[in-house]
Short mmCIF file of N, CA and C in Angstrom, two decimals:
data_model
loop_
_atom_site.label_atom_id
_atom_site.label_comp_id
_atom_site.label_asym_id
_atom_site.label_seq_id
_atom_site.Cartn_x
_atom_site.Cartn_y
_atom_site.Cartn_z
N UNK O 1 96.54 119.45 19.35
CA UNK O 1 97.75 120.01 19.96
C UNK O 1 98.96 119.13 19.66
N UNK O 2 99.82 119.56 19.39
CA UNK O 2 101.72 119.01 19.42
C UNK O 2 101.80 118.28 20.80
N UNK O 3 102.59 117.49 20.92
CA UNK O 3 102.46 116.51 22.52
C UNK O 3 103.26 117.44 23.05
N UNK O 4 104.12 118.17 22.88
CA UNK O 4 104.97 119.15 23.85
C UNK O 4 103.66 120.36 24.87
N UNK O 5 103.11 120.86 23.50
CA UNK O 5 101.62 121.73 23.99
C UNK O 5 100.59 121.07 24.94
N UNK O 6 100.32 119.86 24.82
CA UNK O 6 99.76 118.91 25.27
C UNK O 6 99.96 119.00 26.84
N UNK O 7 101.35 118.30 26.87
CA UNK O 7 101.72 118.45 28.20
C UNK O 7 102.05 119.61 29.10
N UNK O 8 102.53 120.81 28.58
CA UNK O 8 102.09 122.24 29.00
C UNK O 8 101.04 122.13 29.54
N UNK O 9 99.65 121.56 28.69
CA UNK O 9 98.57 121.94 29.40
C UNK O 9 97.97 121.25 29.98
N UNK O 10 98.23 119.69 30.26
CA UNK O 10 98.12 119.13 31.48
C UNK O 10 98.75 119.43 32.79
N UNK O 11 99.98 119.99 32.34
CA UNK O 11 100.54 119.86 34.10
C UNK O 11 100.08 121.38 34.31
N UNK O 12 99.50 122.71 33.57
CA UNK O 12 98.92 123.72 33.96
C UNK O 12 97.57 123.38 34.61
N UNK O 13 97.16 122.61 33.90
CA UNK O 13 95.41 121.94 34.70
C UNK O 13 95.89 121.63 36.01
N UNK O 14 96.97 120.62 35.97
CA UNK O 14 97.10 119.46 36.97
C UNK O 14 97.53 120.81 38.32
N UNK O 15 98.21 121.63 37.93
CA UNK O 15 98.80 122.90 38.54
C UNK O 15 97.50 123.19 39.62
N UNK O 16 96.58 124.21 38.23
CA UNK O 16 95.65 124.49 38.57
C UNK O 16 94.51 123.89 40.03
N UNK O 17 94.81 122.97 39.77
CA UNK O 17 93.50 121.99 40.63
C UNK O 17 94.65 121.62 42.08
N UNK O 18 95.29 121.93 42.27
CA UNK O 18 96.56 121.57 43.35
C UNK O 18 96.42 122.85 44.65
N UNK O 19 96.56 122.37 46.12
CA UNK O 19 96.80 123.35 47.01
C UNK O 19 98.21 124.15 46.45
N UNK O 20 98.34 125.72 47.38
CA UNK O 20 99.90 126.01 47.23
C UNK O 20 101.22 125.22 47.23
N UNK O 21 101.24 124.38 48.75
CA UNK O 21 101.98 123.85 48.99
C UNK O 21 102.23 122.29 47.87
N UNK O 22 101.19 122.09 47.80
CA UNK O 22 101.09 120.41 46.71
C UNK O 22 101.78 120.76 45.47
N UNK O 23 101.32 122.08 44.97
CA UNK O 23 101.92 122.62 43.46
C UNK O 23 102.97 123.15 43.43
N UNK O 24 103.81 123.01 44.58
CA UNK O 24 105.20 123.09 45.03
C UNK O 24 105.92 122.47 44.86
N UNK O 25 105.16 121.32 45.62
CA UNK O 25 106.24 119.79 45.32
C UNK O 25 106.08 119.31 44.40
N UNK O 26 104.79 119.51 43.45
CA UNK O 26 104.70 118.57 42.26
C UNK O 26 105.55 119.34 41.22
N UNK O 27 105.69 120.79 41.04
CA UNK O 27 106.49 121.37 40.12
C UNK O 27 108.00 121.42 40.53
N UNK O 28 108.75 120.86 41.69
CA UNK O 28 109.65 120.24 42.30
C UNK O 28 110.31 119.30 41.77
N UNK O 29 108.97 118.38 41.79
CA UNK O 29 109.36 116.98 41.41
C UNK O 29 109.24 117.31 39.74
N UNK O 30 108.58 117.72 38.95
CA UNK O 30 108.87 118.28 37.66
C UNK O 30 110.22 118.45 37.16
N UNK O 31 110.77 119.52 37.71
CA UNK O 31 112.19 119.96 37.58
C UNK O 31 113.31 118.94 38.12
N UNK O 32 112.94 118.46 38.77
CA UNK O 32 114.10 117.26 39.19
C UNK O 32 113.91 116.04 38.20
N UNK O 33 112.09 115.55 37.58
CA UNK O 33 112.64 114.95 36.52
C UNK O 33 112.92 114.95 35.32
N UNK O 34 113.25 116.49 34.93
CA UNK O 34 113.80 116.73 33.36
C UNK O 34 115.53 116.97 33.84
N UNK O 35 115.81 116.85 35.08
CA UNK O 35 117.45 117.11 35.57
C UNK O 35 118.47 116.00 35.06
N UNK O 36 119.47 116.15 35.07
CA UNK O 36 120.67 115.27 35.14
C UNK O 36 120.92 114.64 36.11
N UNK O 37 121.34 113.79 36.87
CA UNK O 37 121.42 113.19 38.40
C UNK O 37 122.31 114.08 38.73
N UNK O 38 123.25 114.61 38.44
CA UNK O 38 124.33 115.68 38.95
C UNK O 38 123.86 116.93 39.33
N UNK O 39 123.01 117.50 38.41
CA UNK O 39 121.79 118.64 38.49
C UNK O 39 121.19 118.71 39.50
N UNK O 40 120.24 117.97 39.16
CA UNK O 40 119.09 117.47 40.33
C UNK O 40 119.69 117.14 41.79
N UNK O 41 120.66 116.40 41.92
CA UNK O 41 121.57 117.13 43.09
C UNK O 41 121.60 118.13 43.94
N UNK O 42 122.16 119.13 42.76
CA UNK O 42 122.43 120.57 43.76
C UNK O 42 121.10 121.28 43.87
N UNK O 43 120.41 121.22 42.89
CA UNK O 43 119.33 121.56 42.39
C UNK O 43 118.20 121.38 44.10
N UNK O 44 118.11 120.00 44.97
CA UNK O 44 117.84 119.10 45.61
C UNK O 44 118.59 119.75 47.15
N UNK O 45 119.73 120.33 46.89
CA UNK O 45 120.77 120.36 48.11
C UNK O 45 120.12 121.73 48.18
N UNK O 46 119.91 122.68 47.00
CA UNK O 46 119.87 124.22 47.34
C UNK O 46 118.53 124.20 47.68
N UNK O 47 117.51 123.36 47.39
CA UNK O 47 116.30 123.87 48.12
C UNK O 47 115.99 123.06 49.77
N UNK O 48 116.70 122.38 49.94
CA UNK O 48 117.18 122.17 51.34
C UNK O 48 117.50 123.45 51.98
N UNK O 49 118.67 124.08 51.90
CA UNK O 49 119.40 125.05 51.87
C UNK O 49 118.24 126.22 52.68
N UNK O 50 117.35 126.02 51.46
CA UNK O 50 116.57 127.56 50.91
C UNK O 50 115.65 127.19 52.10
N UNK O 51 114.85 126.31 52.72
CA UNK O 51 114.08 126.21 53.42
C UNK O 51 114.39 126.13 54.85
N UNK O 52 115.54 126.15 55.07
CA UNK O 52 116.40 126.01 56.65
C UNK O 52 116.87 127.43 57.17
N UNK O 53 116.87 127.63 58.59
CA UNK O 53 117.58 128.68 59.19
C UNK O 53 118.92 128.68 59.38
N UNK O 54 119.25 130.17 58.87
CA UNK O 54 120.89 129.95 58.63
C UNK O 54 121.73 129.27 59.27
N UNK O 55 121.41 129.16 60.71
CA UNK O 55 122.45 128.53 60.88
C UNK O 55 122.60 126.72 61.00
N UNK O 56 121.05 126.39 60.52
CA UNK O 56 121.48 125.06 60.15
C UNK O 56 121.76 124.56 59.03
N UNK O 57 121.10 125.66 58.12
CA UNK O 57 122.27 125.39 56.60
C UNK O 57 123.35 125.84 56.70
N UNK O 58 123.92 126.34 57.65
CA UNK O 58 125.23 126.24 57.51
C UNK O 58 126.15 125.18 58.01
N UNK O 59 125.56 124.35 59.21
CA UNK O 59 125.72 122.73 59.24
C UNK O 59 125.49 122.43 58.36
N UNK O 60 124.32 122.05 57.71
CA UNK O 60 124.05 121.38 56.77
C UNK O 60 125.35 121.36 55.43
N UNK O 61 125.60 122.79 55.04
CA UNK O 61 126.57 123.27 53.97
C UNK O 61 127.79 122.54 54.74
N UNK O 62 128.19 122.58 55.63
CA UNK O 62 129.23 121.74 56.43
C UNK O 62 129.41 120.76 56.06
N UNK O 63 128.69 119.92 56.72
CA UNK O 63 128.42 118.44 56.58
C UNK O 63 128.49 117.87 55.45
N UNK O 64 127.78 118.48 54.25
CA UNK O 64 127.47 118.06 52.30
C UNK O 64 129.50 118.53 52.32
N UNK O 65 130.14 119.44 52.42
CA UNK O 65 131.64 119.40 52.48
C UNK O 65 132.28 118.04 52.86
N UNK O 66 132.30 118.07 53.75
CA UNK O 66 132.54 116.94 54.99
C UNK O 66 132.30 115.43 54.16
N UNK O 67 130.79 115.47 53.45
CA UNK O 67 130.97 114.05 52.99
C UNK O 67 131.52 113.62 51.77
N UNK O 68 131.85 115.38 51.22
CA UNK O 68 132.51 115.02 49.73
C UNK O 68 133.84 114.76 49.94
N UNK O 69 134.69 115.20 50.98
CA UNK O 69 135.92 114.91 51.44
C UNK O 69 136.61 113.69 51.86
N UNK O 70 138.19 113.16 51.08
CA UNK O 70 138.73 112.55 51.47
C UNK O 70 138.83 112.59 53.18
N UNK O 71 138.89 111.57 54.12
CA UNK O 71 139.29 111.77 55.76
C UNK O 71 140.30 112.65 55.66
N UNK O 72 141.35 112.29 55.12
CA UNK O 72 142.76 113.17 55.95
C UNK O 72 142.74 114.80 55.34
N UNK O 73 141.20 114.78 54.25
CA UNK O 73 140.74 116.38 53.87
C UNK O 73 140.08 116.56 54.84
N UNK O 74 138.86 116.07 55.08
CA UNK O 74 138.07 116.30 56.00
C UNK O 74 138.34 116.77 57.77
N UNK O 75 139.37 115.68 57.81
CA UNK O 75 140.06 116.08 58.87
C UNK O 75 140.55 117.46 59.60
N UNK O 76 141.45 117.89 58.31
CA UNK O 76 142.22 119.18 57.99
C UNK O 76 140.93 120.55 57.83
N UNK O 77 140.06 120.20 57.30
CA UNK O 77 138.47 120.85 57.51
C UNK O 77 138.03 121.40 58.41
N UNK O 78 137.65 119.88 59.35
CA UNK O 78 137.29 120.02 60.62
C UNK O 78 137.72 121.00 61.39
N UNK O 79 139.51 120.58 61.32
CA UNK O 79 139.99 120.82 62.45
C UNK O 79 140.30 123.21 62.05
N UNK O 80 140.52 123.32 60.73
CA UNK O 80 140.30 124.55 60.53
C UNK O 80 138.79 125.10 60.60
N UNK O 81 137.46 124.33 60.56
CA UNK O 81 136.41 125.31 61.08
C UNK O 81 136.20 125.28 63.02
N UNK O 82 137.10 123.98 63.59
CA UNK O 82 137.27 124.33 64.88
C UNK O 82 137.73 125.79 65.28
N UNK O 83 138.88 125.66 64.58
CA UNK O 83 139.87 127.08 64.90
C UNK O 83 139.30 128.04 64.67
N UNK O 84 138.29 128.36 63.13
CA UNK O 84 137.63 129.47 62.79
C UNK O 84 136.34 130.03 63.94
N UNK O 85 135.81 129.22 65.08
CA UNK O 85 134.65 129.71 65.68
C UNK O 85 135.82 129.80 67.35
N UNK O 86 137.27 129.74 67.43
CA UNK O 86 137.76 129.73 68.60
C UNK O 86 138.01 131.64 68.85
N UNK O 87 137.99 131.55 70.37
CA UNK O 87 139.02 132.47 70.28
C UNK O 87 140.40 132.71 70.21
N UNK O 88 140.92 133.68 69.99
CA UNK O 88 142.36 133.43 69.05
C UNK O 88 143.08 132.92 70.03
N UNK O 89 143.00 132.88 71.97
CA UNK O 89 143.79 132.16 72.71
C UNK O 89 143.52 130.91 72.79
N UNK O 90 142.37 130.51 72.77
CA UNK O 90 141.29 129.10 72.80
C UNK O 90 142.33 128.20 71.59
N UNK O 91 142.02 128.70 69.96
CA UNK O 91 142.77 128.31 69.08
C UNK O 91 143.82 128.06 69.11
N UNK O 92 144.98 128.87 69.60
CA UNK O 92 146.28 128.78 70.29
C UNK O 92 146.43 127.50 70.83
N UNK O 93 146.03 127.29 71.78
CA UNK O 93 145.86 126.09 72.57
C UNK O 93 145.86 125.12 72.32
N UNK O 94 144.47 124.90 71.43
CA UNK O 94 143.57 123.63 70.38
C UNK O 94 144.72 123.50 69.54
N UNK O 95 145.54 124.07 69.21
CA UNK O 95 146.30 123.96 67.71
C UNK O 95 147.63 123.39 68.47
N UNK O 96 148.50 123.72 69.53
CA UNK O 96 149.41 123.41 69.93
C UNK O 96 148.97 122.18 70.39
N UNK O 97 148.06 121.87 71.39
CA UNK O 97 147.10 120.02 71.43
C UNK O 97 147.24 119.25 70.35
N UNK O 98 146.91 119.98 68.98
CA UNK O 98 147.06 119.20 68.09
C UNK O 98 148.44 119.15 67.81
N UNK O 99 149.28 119.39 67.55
CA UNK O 99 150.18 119.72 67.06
C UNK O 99 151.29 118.58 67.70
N UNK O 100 150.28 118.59 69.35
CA UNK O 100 151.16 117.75 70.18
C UNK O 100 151.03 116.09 69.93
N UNK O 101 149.91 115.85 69.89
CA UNK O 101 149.20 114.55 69.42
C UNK O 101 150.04 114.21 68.16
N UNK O 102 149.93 114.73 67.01
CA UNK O 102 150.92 114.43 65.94
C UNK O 102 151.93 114.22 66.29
N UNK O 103 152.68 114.50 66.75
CA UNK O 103 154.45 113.93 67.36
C UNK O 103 154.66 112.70 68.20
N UNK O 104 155.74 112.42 67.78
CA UNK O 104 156.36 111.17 68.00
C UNK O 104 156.52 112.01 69.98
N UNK O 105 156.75 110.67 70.63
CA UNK O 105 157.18 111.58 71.96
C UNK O 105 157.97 112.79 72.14
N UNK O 106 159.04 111.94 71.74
CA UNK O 106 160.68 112.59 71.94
C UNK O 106 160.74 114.19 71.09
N UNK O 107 159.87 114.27 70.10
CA UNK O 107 159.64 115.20 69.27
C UNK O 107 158.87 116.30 69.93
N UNK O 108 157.99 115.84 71.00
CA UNK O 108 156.67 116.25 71.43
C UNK O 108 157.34 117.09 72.90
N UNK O 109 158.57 116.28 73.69
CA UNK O 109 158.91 116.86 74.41
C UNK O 109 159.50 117.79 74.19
N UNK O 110 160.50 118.43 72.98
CA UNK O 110 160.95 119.46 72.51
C UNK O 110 160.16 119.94 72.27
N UNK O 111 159.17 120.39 71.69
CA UNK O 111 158.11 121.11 70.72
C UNK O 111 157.95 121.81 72.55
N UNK O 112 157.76 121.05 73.88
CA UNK O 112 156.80 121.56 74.74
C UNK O 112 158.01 122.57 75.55
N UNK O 113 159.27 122.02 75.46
CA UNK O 113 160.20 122.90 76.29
C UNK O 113 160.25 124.05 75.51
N UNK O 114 160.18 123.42 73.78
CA UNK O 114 160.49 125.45 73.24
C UNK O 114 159.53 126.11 73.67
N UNK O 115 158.35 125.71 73.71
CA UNK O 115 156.99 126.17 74.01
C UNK O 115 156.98 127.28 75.20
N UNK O 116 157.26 126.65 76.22
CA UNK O 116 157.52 126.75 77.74
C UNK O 116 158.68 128.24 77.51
N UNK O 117 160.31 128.00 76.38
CA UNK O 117 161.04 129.01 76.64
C UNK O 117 160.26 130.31 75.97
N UNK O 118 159.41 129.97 74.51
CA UNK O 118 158.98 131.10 73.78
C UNK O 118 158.05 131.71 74.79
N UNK O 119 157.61 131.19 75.82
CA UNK O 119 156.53 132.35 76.62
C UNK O 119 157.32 132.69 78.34
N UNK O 120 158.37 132.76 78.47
CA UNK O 120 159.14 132.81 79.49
C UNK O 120 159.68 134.61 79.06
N UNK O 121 159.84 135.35 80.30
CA UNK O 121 160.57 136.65 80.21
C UNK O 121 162.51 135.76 80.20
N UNK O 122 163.47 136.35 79.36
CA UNK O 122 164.55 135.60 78.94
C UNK O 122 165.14 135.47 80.28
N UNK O 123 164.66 136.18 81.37
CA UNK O 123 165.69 135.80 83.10
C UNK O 123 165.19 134.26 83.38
N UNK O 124 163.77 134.45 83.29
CA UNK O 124 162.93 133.13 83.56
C UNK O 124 163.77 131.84 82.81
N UNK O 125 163.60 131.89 81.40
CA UNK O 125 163.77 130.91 80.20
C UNK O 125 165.54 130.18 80.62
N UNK O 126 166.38 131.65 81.14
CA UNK O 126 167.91 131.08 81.27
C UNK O 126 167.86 129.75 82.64
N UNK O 127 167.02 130.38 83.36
CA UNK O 127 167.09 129.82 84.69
C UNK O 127 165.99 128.45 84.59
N UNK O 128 165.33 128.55 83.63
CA UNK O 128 164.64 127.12 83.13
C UNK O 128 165.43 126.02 82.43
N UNK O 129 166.19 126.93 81.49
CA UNK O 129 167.02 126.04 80.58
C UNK O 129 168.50 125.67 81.32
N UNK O 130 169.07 125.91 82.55
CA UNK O 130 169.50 125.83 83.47
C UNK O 130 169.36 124.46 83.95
N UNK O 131 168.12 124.83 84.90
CA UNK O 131 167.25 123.54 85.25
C UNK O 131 167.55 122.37 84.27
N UNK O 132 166.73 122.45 83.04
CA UNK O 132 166.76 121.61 82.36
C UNK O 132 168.05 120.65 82.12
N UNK O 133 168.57 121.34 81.63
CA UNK O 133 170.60 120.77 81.73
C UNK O 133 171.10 120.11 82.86
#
């Protein structure tokens, strides 16, 4: 036999003589070592993937994001799959919190009075901004 044929028909023997599950991982580990390290990777990540319930590969798919990300990406990530599982008043909220935290004080107290006039009926808002003055 040619050594290429050769080895065909050892790892078919070696196959052969293996439980289901064993001839899983050994033809696993096969394919991961004729891979590229970049390959073998995703290759590695998708059968993770493939063996998990959706919704922890979808953490999982999260998280593999999360660690390829710069922080101040990751951050910006985070804080948009927060918003994506809120409800749209919940989000509202979470986003103006944030929004508030980012500001300098003095910045933060304006941001909260417009806040305060944009949800006021305009009798309310005159007689607030009144006050205020």
């Amino acid at each position: 036999m040619k050594s290429d044929e050769s080895e065909r028909f050892h790892i078919n023997l070696t196959l052969a003589n293996m439980k289901s599950d064993e001839s899983e991982r050994f033809h696993t580990n096969l394919i991961l070592a004729n891979m590229k390290s970049d390959e073998s990777e995703r290759f590695h990540t998708n059968l993770i993937l493939a063996n998990m319930k959706s919704d922890e590969s979808e953490r999982f798919h999260t998280n593999l994001i999360l660690a390829n990300m710069k922080s101040d990406e990751s951050e910006r990530f985070h804080t948009n799959l927060i918003l994506a599982n809120m409800k749209s008043d919940e989000s509202e909220r979470f986003h103006t919190n944030l929004t508030l935290v980012n500001m300098k004080s003095d910045e933060s107290e304006i941001f909260h009075t417009n806040l305060t006039l944009a949800n006021m009926k305009s009798d309310e808002s005159e007689r607030f901004h009144t006050n205020l003055t």
